[in-house]
mmCIF file of C-alpha atoms and ligand atoms in Angstrom:
data_model
loop_
_atom_site.group_PDB
_atom_site.id
_atom_site.type_symbol
_atom_site.label_atom_id
_atom_site.label_comp_id
_atom_site.label_asym_id
_atom_site.label_seq_id
_atom_site.Cartn_x
_atom_site.Cartn_y
_atom_site.Cartn_z
ATOM 1 C CA UNK A 28 15.028 5.443 5.083
ATOM 2 C CA UNK A 29 17.316 4.640 2.169
ATOM 3 C CA UNK A 30 16.761 6.831 -0.862
ATOM 4 C CA UNK A 31 16.075 3.812 -3.089
ATOM 5 C CA UNK A 32 13.167 2.766 -0.842
ATOM 6 C CA UNK A 33 11.308 6.059 -1.253
ATOM 7 C CA UNK A 34 8.088 5.643 -3.109
ATOM 8 C CA UNK A 35 7.999 7.531 -6.382
ATOM 9 C CA UNK A 36 5.274 8.246 -8.880
ATOM 10 C CA UNK A 37 6.665 5.564 -11.107
ATOM 11 C CA UNK A 38 7.108 2.827 -8.517
ATOM 12 C CA UNK A 39 3.795 3.493 -6.782
ATOM 13 C CA UNK A 40 1.758 3.428 -9.995
ATOM 14 C CA UNK A 41 3.936 0.775 -11.662
ATOM 15 C CA UNK A 42 4.216 2.966 -14.738
ATOM 16 C CA UNK A 43 6.963 0.934 -16.519
ATOM 17 C CA UNK A 44 4.814 -2.192 -16.155
ATOM 18 C CA UNK A 45 1.710 -0.334 -17.319
ATOM 19 C CA UNK A 46 3.532 1.006 -20.365
ATOM 20 C CA UNK A 47 4.801 -2.448 -21.267
ATOM 21 C CA UNK A 48 1.249 -3.687 -21.774
ATOM 22 C CA UNK A 49 0.493 -2.098 -25.145
ATOM 23 C CA UNK A 50 1.698 -4.534 -27.764
ATOM 24 C CA UNK A 51 0.355 -3.944 -31.265
ATOM 25 C CA UNK A 52 0.290 -7.070 -33.433
ATOM 26 C CA UNK A 53 0.678 -5.146 -36.677
ATOM 27 C CA UNK A 54 2.444 -2.078 -37.995
ATOM 28 C CA UNK A 55 -0.898 -0.360 -38.619
ATOM 29 C CA UNK A 56 -0.782 3.278 -37.580
ATOM 30 C CA UNK A 57 -3.961 3.157 -35.471
ATOM 31 C CA UNK A 58 -3.562 -0.104 -33.595
ATOM 32 C CA UNK A 59 -1.903 1.639 -30.630
ATOM 33 C CA UNK A 60 -4.942 3.919 -30.350
ATOM 34 C CA UNK A 61 -7.235 0.883 -30.451
ATOM 35 C CA UNK A 62 -5.341 -0.860 -27.640
ATOM 36 C CA UNK A 63 -5.056 2.227 -25.406
ATOM 37 C CA UNK A 64 -8.771 3.085 -25.606
ATOM 38 C CA UNK A 65 -9.771 -0.486 -24.749
ATOM 39 C CA UNK A 66 -7.332 -0.690 -21.852
ATOM 40 C CA UNK A 67 -8.493 2.673 -20.500
ATOM 41 C CA UNK A 68 -12.095 1.390 -20.480
ATOM 42 C CA UNK A 69 -11.020 -1.809 -18.715
ATOM 43 C CA UNK A 70 -9.384 0.285 -15.970
ATOM 44 C CA UNK A 71 -12.612 2.249 -15.519
ATOM 45 C CA UNK A 72 -14.535 -1.044 -15.397
ATOM 46 C CA UNK A 73 -12.159 -2.180 -12.662
ATOM 47 C CA UNK A 74 -12.895 0.822 -10.489
ATOM 48 C CA UNK A 75 -16.604 0.556 -11.245
ATOM 49 C CA UNK A 76 -16.733 -3.054 -10.036
ATOM 50 C CA UNK A 77 -14.900 -2.033 -6.865
ATOM 51 C CA UNK A 78 -17.456 0.737 -6.239
ATOM 52 C CA UNK A 79 -20.454 -1.452 -7.082
ATOM 53 C CA UNK A 80 -19.278 -4.003 -4.528
ATOM 54 C CA UNK A 81 -18.960 -1.166 -2.010
ATOM 55 C CA UNK A 82 -22.476 0.022 -2.830
ATOM 56 C CA UNK A 83 -23.923 -3.456 -2.370
ATOM 57 C CA UNK A 84 -22.181 -3.920 1.005
ATOM 58 C CA UNK A 85 -23.327 -0.475 2.142
ATOM 59 C CA UNK A 86 -26.956 -1.218 1.231
ATOM 60 C CA UNK A 87 -26.710 -4.509 3.159
ATOM 61 C CA UNK A 88 -25.420 -2.576 6.183
ATOM 62 C CA UNK A 89 -28.114 0.148 5.880
ATOM 63 C CA UNK A 90 -25.399 2.769 5.247
ATOM 64 C CA UNK A 91 -27.386 4.451 2.523
ATOM 65 C CA UNK A 92 -25.349 7.645 2.157
ATOM 66 C CA UNK A 93 -22.252 5.523 1.493
ATOM 67 C CA UNK A 94 -24.161 3.430 -1.040
ATOM 68 C CA UNK A 95 -25.438 6.523 -2.862
ATOM 69 C CA UNK A 96 -21.927 7.969 -2.889
ATOM 70 C CA UNK A 97 -20.433 4.815 -4.456
ATOM 71 C CA UNK A 98 -23.208 4.589 -7.058
ATOM 72 C CA UNK A 99 -22.790 8.256 -7.987
ATOM 73 C CA UNK A 100 -19.093 7.621 -8.517
ATOM 74 C CA UNK A 101 -19.816 4.783 -10.950
ATOM 75 C CA UNK A 102 -22.365 6.956 -12.749
ATOM 76 C CA UNK A 103 -19.763 9.711 -13.046
ATOM 77 C CA UNK A 104 -17.225 7.226 -14.433
ATOM 78 C CA UNK A 105 -19.721 6.079 -17.055
ATOM 79 C CA UNK A 106 -20.732 9.614 -17.971
ATOM 80 C CA UNK A 107 -17.179 10.853 -18.338
ATOM 81 C CA UNK A 108 -15.614 7.711 -19.862
ATOM 82 C CA UNK A 109 -18.325 7.070 -22.449
ATOM 83 C CA UNK A 110 -17.448 10.167 -24.535
ATOM 84 C CA UNK A 111 -13.992 8.570 -25.027
ATOM 85 C CA UNK A 112 -15.548 6.552 -27.852
ATOM 86 C CA UNK A 113 -14.964 9.769 -29.747
ATOM 87 C CA UNK A 114 -11.222 9.163 -29.458
ATOM 88 C CA UNK A 115 -11.521 5.822 -31.246
ATOM 89 C CA UNK A 116 -13.660 7.507 -33.897
ATOM 90 C CA UNK A 117 -10.645 9.614 -34.900
ATOM 91 C CA UNK A 118 -9.568 6.395 -36.641
ATOM 92 C CA UNK A 119 -11.088 6.241 -40.110
ATOM 93 C CA UNK A 120 -13.042 3.000 -40.784
ATOM 94 C CA UNK A 121 -10.776 2.421 -43.781
ATOM 95 C CA UNK A 122 -7.692 2.571 -41.511
ATOM 96 C CA UNK A 123 -9.370 0.166 -39.064
ATOM 97 C CA UNK A 124 -9.579 -2.379 -41.899
ATOM 98 C CA UNK A 125 -5.782 -2.352 -42.044
ATOM 99 C CA UNK A 126 -5.629 -4.465 -38.876
ATOM 100 C CA UNK A 127 -9.195 -5.532 -38.008
ATOM 101 C CA UNK A 128 -8.903 -9.025 -39.545
ATOM 102 C CA UNK A 129 -5.822 -9.689 -37.376
ATOM 103 C CA UNK A 130 -7.942 -9.306 -34.230
ATOM 104 C CA UNK A 131 -10.270 -12.204 -34.915
ATOM 105 C CA UNK A 132 -11.683 -13.910 -32.925
ATOM 106 C CA UNK A 133 -11.071 -11.359 -30.139
ATOM 107 C CA UNK A 134 -13.978 -9.034 -29.333
ATOM 108 C CA UNK A 135 -15.133 -6.778 -26.499
ATOM 109 C CA UNK A 136 -17.837 -9.420 -26.248
ATOM 110 C CA UNK A 137 -15.279 -11.450 -24.266
ATOM 111 C CA UNK A 138 -14.688 -8.661 -21.713
ATOM 112 C CA UNK A 139 -14.960 -10.431 -18.373
ATOM 113 C CA UNK A 140 -15.168 -7.235 -16.356
ATOM 114 C CA UNK A 141 -18.050 -5.962 -18.499
ATOM 115 C CA UNK A 142 -19.954 -9.201 -17.829
ATOM 116 C CA UNK A 143 -19.064 -8.935 -14.131
ATOM 117 C CA UNK A 144 -20.659 -5.486 -14.026
ATOM 118 C CA UNK A 145 -23.788 -6.885 -15.659
ATOM 119 C CA UNK A 146 -23.990 -9.879 -13.314
ATOM 120 C CA UNK A 147 -23.211 -7.830 -10.211
ATOM 121 C CA UNK A 148 -25.830 -5.233 -11.068
ATOM 122 C CA UNK A 149 -28.689 -7.620 -11.741
ATOM 123 C CA UNK A 150 -28.492 -9.198 -15.188
ATOM 124 C CA UNK A 151 -27.059 -12.672 -14.764
ATOM 125 C CA UNK A 152 -26.978 -14.874 -17.848
ATOM 126 C CA UNK A 153 -24.990 -18.069 -17.389
ATOM 127 C CA UNK A 154 -25.022 -18.725 -21.135
ATOM 128 C CA UNK A 155 -22.304 -16.083 -21.550
ATOM 129 C CA UNK A 156 -19.947 -18.346 -19.603
ATOM 130 C CA UNK A 157 -19.796 -20.788 -22.486
ATOM 131 C CA UNK A 158 -17.957 -18.300 -24.707
ATOM 132 C CA UNK A 159 -15.185 -17.489 -22.226
ATOM 133 C CA UNK A 160 -11.869 -19.045 -21.349
ATOM 134 C CA UNK A 161 -11.478 -20.854 -17.989
ATOM 135 C CA UNK A 162 -10.306 -17.863 -15.919
ATOM 136 C CA UNK A 163 -13.257 -15.793 -17.119
ATOM 137 C CA UNK A 164 -15.678 -18.597 -16.372
ATOM 138 C CA UNK A 165 -14.347 -18.831 -12.815
ATOM 139 C CA UNK A 166 -14.829 -15.100 -12.174
ATOM 140 C CA UNK A 167 -18.349 -15.168 -13.547
ATOM 141 C CA UNK A 168 -19.343 -18.329 -11.692
ATOM 142 C CA UNK A 169 -18.478 -16.459 -8.510
ATOM 143 C CA UNK A 170 -20.684 -13.561 -9.626
ATOM 144 C CA UNK A 171 -23.523 -15.963 -10.462
ATOM 145 C CA UNK A 172 -23.490 -17.249 -6.892
ATOM 146 C CA UNK A 173 -23.505 -13.769 -5.334
ATOM 147 C CA UNK A 174 -26.515 -11.557 -4.621
ATOM 148 C CA UNK A 175 -26.888 -8.667 -7.071
ATOM 149 C CA UNK A 176 -27.305 -4.985 -6.347
ATOM 150 C CA UNK A 177 -30.980 -5.448 -7.134
ATOM 151 C CA UNK A 178 -31.212 -8.290 -4.563
ATOM 152 C CA UNK A 179 -29.621 -5.980 -1.983
ATOM 153 C CA UNK A 180 -32.135 -3.229 -2.825
ATOM 154 C CA UNK A 181 -35.149 -5.544 -2.561
ATOM 155 C CA UNK A 182 -33.864 -6.832 0.801
ATOM 156 C CA UNK A 183 -33.565 -3.208 1.908
ATOM 157 C CA UNK A 184 -37.190 -2.519 0.924
ATOM 158 C CA UNK A 185 -38.175 -5.579 2.937
ATOM 159 C CA UNK A 186 -36.288 -4.375 6.017
ATOM 160 C CA UNK A 187 -38.272 -1.153 5.725
ATOM 161 C CA UNK A 188 -41.416 -3.301 5.837
ATOM 162 C CA UNK A 189 -42.399 -2.371 2.300
ATOM 163 C CA UNK A 190 -44.235 -4.854 0.084
ATOM 164 C CA UNK A 191 -41.900 -6.895 -2.140
ATOM 165 C CA UNK A 192 -43.766 -10.216 -2.494
ATOM 166 C CA UNK A 193 -43.946 -10.060 -6.308
ATOM 167 C CA UNK A 194 -42.710 -7.857 -9.158
ATOM 168 C CA UNK A 195 -46.097 -6.107 -9.164
ATOM 169 C CA UNK A 196 -45.686 -5.277 -5.473
ATOM 170 C CA UNK A 197 -42.097 -4.065 -5.922
ATOM 171 C CA UNK A 198 -43.246 -1.855 -8.801
ATOM 172 C CA UNK A 199 -45.980 -0.344 -6.641
ATOM 173 C CA UNK A 200 -43.497 0.217 -3.828
ATOM 174 C CA UNK A 201 -41.000 1.899 -6.191
ATOM 175 C CA UNK A 202 -43.720 4.234 -7.477
ATOM 176 C CA UNK A 203 -44.686 5.123 -3.906
ATOM 177 C CA UNK A 204 -41.053 5.978 -3.134
ATOM 178 C CA UNK A 205 -40.626 8.038 -6.313
ATOM 179 C CA UNK A 206 -43.787 9.991 -5.516
ATOM 180 C CA UNK A 207 -42.185 11.385 -2.375
ATOM 181 C CA UNK A 208 -38.859 12.931 -3.462
ATOM 182 C CA UNK A 209 -38.490 15.131 -0.397
ATOM 183 C CA UNK A 210 -39.803 12.786 2.271
ATOM 184 C CA UNK A 211 -39.161 9.124 1.579
ATOM 185 C CA UNK A 212 -36.001 7.750 3.298
ATOM 186 C CA UNK A 213 -35.341 5.420 0.326
ATOM 187 C CA UNK A 214 -35.770 8.053 -2.378
ATOM 188 C CA UNK A 215 -32.052 8.863 -2.744
ATOM 189 C CA UNK A 216 -30.905 5.257 -3.058
ATOM 190 C CA UNK A 217 -33.705 4.450 -5.521
ATOM 191 C CA UNK A 218 -32.763 7.456 -7.649
ATOM 192 C CA UNK A 219 -29.015 6.618 -7.466
ATOM 193 C CA UNK A 220 -29.687 3.078 -8.731
ATOM 194 C CA UNK A 221 -31.877 4.371 -11.535
ATOM 195 C CA UNK A 222 -29.383 6.992 -12.671
ATOM 196 C CA UNK A 223 -26.569 4.404 -12.623
ATOM 197 C CA UNK A 224 -28.678 2.133 -14.845
ATOM 198 C CA UNK A 225 -29.293 5.033 -17.195
ATOM 199 C CA UNK A 226 -25.539 5.749 -17.335
ATOM 200 C CA UNK A 227 -24.827 2.132 -18.278
ATOM 201 C CA UNK A 228 -27.454 2.241 -21.011
ATOM 202 C CA UNK A 229 -25.804 5.386 -22.337
ATOM 203 C CA UNK A 230 -22.528 3.450 -22.604
ATOM 204 C CA UNK A 231 -24.305 0.745 -24.623
ATOM 205 C CA UNK A 232 -25.987 3.287 -26.907
ATOM 206 C CA UNK A 233 -22.798 5.222 -27.582
ATOM 207 C CA UNK A 234 -20.863 1.995 -28.235
ATOM 208 C CA UNK A 235 -23.432 0.742 -30.763
ATOM 209 C CA UNK A 236 -23.493 4.140 -32.473
ATOM 210 C CA UNK A 237 -19.690 4.148 -32.729
ATOM 211 C CA UNK A 238 -19.763 0.562 -34.075
ATOM 212 C CA UNK A 239 -22.245 1.552 -36.786
ATOM 213 C CA UNK A 240 -19.764 4.195 -37.916
ATOM 214 C CA UNK A 241 -16.737 1.881 -37.768
ATOM 215 C CA UNK A 242 -18.027 -1.358 -39.362
ATOM 216 C CA UNK A 243 -21.578 -0.737 -40.626
ATOM 217 C CA UNK A 244 -23.438 -4.054 -40.849
ATOM 218 C CA UNK A 245 -20.294 -6.191 -41.185
ATOM 219 C CA UNK A 246 -20.107 -9.321 -39.003
ATOM 220 C CA UNK A 247 -18.443 -8.722 -35.615
ATOM 221 C CA UNK A 248 -15.073 -10.277 -34.813
ATOM 222 C CA UNK A 249 -16.611 -12.007 -31.768
ATOM 223 C CA UNK A 250 -18.814 -14.197 -33.923
ATOM 224 C CA UNK A 251 -15.933 -16.454 -34.936
ATOM 225 C CA UNK A 252 -14.714 -16.448 -31.319
ATOM 226 C CA UNK A 253 -18.061 -17.569 -29.969
ATOM 227 C CA UNK A 254 -18.295 -20.231 -32.666
ATOM 228 C CA UNK A 255 -14.781 -21.529 -31.992
ATOM 229 C CA UNK A 256 -15.452 -21.810 -28.274
ATOM 230 C CA UNK A 257 -18.881 -23.413 -28.248
ATOM 231 C CA UNK A 258 -19.123 -24.959 -31.702
ATOM 232 C CA UNK A 259 -22.714 -25.415 -32.689
ATOM 233 C CA UNK A 260 -23.935 -24.756 -29.124
ATOM 234 C CA UNK A 261 -25.362 -21.552 -27.720
ATOM 235 C CA UNK A 262 -24.733 -18.653 -30.034
ATOM 236 C CA UNK A 263 -25.557 -15.408 -28.249
ATOM 237 C CA UNK A 264 -24.441 -13.354 -31.199
ATOM 238 C CA UNK A 265 -27.050 -14.686 -33.616
ATOM 239 C CA UNK A 266 -26.331 -14.878 -37.325
ATOM 240 C CA UNK A 267 -23.576 -12.296 -37.575
ATOM 241 C CA UNK A 268 -23.151 -10.606 -34.224
ATOM 242 C CA UNK A 269 -22.063 -7.068 -34.934
ATOM 243 C CA UNK A 270 -24.453 -4.153 -34.805
ATOM 244 C CA UNK A 271 -27.539 -6.419 -35.061
ATOM 245 C CA UNK A 272 -26.500 -8.142 -31.810
ATOM 246 C CA UNK A 273 -25.546 -4.888 -30.095
ATOM 247 C CA UNK A 274 -28.974 -3.397 -30.827
ATOM 248 C CA UNK A 275 -30.605 -6.275 -28.931
ATOM 249 C CA UNK A 276 -28.544 -5.377 -25.849
ATOM 250 C CA UNK A 277 -30.172 -1.938 -25.637
ATOM 251 C CA UNK A 278 -33.149 -3.647 -24.012
ATOM 252 C CA UNK A 279 -30.895 -4.987 -21.230
ATOM 253 C CA UNK A 280 -31.483 -2.571 -18.374
ATOM 254 C CA UNK A 281 -30.538 -3.739 -14.886
ATOM 255 C CA UNK A 282 -33.594 -2.559 -12.986
ATOM 256 C CA UNK A 283 -36.564 -2.908 -15.371
ATOM 257 C CA UNK A 284 -39.069 -2.290 -12.582
ATOM 258 C CA UNK A 285 -37.565 1.135 -11.884
ATOM 259 C CA UNK A 286 -37.953 1.989 -15.570
ATOM 260 C CA UNK A 287 -41.534 0.720 -15.526
ATOM 261 C CA UNK A 288 -42.173 2.852 -12.473
ATOM 262 C CA UNK A 289 -41.561 5.946 -14.611
ATOM 263 C CA UNK A 290 -44.592 4.949 -16.693
ATOM 264 C CA UNK A 291 -46.735 4.445 -13.619
ATOM 265 C CA UNK A 292 -45.698 7.709 -12.024
ATOM 266 C CA UNK A 293 -48.564 10.208 -11.973
ATOM 267 C CA UNK A 294 -49.175 13.487 -10.200
ATOM 268 C CA UNK A 295 -52.587 14.532 -8.890
HETATM 269 C C1 HEM B 318 -13.429 0.192 -33.504
HETATM 270 C C2 HEM B 318 -13.952 0.089 -32.311
HETATM 271 C C3 HEM B 318 -14.938 -0.977 -31.925
HETATM 272 C C4 HEM B 318 -15.727 -1.757 -32.705
HETATM 273 C C5 HEM B 318 -15.846 -1.779 -34.221
HETATM 274 C C6 HEM B 318 -16.472 -2.634 -31.814
HETATM 275 C C7 HEM B 318 -17.365 -3.594 -32.236
HETATM 276 C C8 HEM B 318 -18.064 -4.442 -31.410
HETATM 277 C C9 HEM B 318 -19.000 -5.449 -31.862
HETATM 278 C C10 HEM B 318 -19.360 -5.702 -33.326
HETATM 279 C C11 HEM B 318 -19.478 -6.094 -30.772
HETATM 280 C C12 HEM B 318 -20.500 -7.229 -30.742
HETATM 281 C C13 HEM B 318 -19.817 -8.553 -30.619
HETATM 282 C C14 HEM B 318 -19.223 -8.985 -31.929
HETATM 283 O O1 HEM B 318 -19.960 -9.156 -32.894
HETATM 284 O O2 HEM B 318 -17.978 -9.145 -31.956
HETATM 285 C C15 HEM B 318 -18.837 -5.496 -29.624
HETATM 286 C C16 HEM B 318 -19.061 -5.867 -28.315
HETATM 287 C C17 HEM B 318 -18.489 -5.263 -27.235
HETATM 288 N N1 HEM B 318 -17.511 -4.283 -27.252
HETATM 289 FE FE1 HEM B 318 -16.879 -3.262 -28.858
HETATM 290 N N2 HEM B 318 -16.138 -2.337 -30.525
HETATM 291 C C18 HEM B 318 -15.202 -1.340 -30.539
HETATM 292 C C19 HEM B 318 -14.608 -0.754 -29.446
HETATM 293 C C20 HEM B 318 -14.856 -1.089 -28.141
HETATM 294 C C21 HEM B 318 -14.232 -0.474 -27.008
HETATM 295 C C22 HEM B 318 -13.240 0.694 -27.021
HETATM 296 C C23 HEM B 318 -14.691 -1.128 -25.915
HETATM 297 C C24 HEM B 318 -14.288 -0.804 -24.514
HETATM 298 C C25 HEM B 318 -14.046 -1.742 -23.622
HETATM 299 C C26 HEM B 318 -15.608 -2.160 -26.360
HETATM 300 C C27 HEM B 318 -16.269 -3.052 -25.536
HETATM 301 C C28 HEM B 318 -17.191 -3.971 -25.971
HETATM 302 C C29 HEM B 318 -17.993 -4.790 -25.071
HETATM 303 C C30 HEM B 318 -17.945 -4.764 -23.559
HETATM 304 C C31 HEM B 318 -18.807 -5.586 -25.872
HETATM 305 C C32 HEM B 318 -19.858 -6.580 -25.390
HETATM 306 C C33 HEM B 318 -21.219 -5.888 -25.380
HETATM 307 C C34 HEM B 318 -22.361 -6.784 -24.973
HETATM 308 O O3 HEM B 318 -22.292 -8.012 -25.101
HETATM 309 O O4 HEM B 318 -23.370 -6.224 -24.513
HETATM 310 N N3 HEM B 318 -15.686 -2.091 -27.708
HETATM 311 N N4 HEM B 318 -17.986 -4.500 -30.044
#
């Protein structure tokens, strides 16, 4: 093989291309930090979506060890990536103000991959489509039409001849599974889904905490974006977006019945 055809670190990972993607719009000292942290999260979201799709396919095929493995990987990504909000907190809020206004109306609120993770896991909300550009809408429309991880799990319960006729029945079934940690064949997958959901909630909590430090109760940059895209239509961000909006998202778990099951769990 010719020497020039040998794969190298740089050609395999497309490092020059990757390093050409950080383009600050201002001369502010901390804008590079801001871009890199966001892009790093988007790369982790990319891998997470890949693994969540794997988990869903594995549940459908009754390959439960593979599904648990994929879900644990996503949980590990969330647990290890979430502390990276600390890196962005090395920027002083006063230094953030040097370039924050230049970002409007961009906001993490428009992250398509984040919404894909939500839709794929179990929280579909078509109203979010209205605030995205065409390519984002296409990706999310596809997700809207697909079964979620939760759908795959409920179908699995059904194949095991467990009762899933209503939410009340699913809740009862989940409690019965959780009561038998060492014996129930669906205990591991149920636990893996729950722990993944918990990891995602931790991301949300850490992000809102970091936002409180960085902008206090100021309006979020996404507010103007949402307004520009949908005019007077659906406004998911409420009056000002920002921290007030983010706090409402803390109630958005993917598998509410598994959380409710913790309340129902008793031990004789
Ligand atoms: C200085 C740092 C940051 C600040 C001040 C900030 C602020 C905000 C605010 C205020 C919102 C609510 C929407 C709005 O009003 O615009 C939001 C949403 C969001 N941000 Fe951040 N953010 C920061 C960093 C990050 C980073 C590093 C990520 C990583 C990808 C991120 C991802 C998101 C996502 C996914 C949402 C949508 C959340 C949802 O709708 O549930 N943000 N951010």
